Coordinates of N, CA and C in Angstrom, one line a residue:
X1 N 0.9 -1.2 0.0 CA 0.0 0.0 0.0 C 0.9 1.2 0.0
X2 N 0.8 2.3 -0.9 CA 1.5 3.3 -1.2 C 1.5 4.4 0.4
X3 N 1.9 4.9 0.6 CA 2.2 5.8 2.2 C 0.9 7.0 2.1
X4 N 0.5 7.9 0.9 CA -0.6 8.1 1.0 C -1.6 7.5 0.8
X5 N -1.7 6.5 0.6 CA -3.2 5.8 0.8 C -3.3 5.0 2.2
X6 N -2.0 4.9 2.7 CA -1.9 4.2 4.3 C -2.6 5.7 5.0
X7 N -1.9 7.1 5.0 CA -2.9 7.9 5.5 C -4.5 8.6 5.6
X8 N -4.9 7.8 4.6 CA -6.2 7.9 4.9 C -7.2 6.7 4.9
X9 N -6.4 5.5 4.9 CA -7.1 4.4 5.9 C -7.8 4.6 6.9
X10 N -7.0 5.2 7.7 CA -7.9 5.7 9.3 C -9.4 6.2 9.3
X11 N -9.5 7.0 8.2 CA -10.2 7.9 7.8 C -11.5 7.4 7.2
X12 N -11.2 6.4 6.1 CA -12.1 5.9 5.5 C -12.6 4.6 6.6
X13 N -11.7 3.7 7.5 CA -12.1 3.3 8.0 C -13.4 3.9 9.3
X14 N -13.0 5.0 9.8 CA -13.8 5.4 10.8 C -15.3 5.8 10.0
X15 N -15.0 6.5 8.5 CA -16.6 6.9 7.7 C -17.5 5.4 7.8
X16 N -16.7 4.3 7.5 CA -17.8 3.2 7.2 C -17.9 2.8 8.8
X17 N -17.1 2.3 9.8 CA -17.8 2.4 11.3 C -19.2 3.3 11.3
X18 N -18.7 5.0 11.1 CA -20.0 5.4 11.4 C -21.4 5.3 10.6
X19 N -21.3 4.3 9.3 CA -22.2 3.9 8.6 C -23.0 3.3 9.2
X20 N -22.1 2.6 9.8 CA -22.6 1.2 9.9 C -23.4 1.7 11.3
X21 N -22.7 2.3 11.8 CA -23.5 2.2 13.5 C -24.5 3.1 13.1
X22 N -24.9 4.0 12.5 CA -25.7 4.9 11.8 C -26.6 4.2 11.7
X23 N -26.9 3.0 10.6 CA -27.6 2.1 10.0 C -28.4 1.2 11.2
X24 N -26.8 0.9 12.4 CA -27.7 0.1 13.2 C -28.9 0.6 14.3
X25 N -28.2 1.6 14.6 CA -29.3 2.5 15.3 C -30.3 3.2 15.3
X26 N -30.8 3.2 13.8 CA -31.9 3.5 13.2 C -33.0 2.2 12.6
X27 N -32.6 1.4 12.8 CA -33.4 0.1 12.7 C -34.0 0.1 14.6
X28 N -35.7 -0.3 13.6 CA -36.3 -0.4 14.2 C -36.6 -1.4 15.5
X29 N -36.5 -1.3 16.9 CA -36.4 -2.1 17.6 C -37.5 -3.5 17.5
X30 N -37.4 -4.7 17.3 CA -38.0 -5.8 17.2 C -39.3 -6.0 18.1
X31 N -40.4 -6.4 18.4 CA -41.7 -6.5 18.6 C -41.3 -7.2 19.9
X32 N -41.0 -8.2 19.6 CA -40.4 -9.3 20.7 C -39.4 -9.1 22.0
X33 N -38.3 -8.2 21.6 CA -37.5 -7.6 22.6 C -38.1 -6.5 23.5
X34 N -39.2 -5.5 22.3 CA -39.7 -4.5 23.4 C -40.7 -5.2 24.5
X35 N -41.4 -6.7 24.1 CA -42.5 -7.5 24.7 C -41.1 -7.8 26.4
X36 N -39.8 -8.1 25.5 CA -39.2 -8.8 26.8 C -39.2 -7.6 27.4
X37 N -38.7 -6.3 27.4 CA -38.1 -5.1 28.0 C -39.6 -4.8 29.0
X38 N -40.8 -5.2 28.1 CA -42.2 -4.9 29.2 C -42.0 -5.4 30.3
X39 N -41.7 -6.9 30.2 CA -42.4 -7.7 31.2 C -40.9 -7.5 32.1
X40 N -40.2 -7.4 31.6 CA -38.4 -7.2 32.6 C -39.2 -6.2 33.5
X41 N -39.6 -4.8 32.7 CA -40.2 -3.9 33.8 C -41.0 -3.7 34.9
X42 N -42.2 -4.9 34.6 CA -43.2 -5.5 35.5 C -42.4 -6.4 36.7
X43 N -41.4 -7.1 36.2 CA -41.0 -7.8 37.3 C -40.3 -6.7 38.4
X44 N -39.5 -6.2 37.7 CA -38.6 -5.0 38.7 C -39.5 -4.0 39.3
X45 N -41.1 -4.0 39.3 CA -41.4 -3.0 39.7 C -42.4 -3.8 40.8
X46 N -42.9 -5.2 40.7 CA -43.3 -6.7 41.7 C -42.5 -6.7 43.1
X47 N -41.2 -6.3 42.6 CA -40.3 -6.9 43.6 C -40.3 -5.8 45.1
X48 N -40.0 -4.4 44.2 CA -40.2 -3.5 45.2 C -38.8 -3.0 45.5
X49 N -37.9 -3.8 44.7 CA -36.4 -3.4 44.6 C -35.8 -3.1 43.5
X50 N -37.0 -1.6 42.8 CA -36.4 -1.1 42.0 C -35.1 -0.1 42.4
X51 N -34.1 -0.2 41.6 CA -33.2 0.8 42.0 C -33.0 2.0 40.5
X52 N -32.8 3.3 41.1 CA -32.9 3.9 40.4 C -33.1 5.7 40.4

C-alpha cells in the first residue's frame, strides 16, 4: 500500500464504522425484545427493589 493511501485508511475506516453504526441504530427495535423489556419492567417493579 503506497504511504498516502496508508494515510487515509484511518479515515475511510472510521466513515464506514460510522455507517454502519448509523444504519444500526436507526433500525427499528424488534416486537419481541420491546414485549421482553415490558415484562423485565413488571418484574422490577413486583419486587419492590427497584433501583434507580
Amino acid at each position: 500500500m503506497a504511504p498516502a493511501q496508508e494515510n487515509h485508511a484511518p479515515e475511510a475506516i472510521g466513515r464506514r464504522l460510522r455507517d454502519l453504526y448509523d444504519d444500526v441504530v436507526n433500525e427499528p427495535v424488534p416486537d419481541d425484545f420491546m414485549d421482553l423489556l415490558a415484562k423485565l419492567d413488571d418484574t422490577a417493579g413486583d419486587d419492590g427493589d427497584e433501583q434507580g
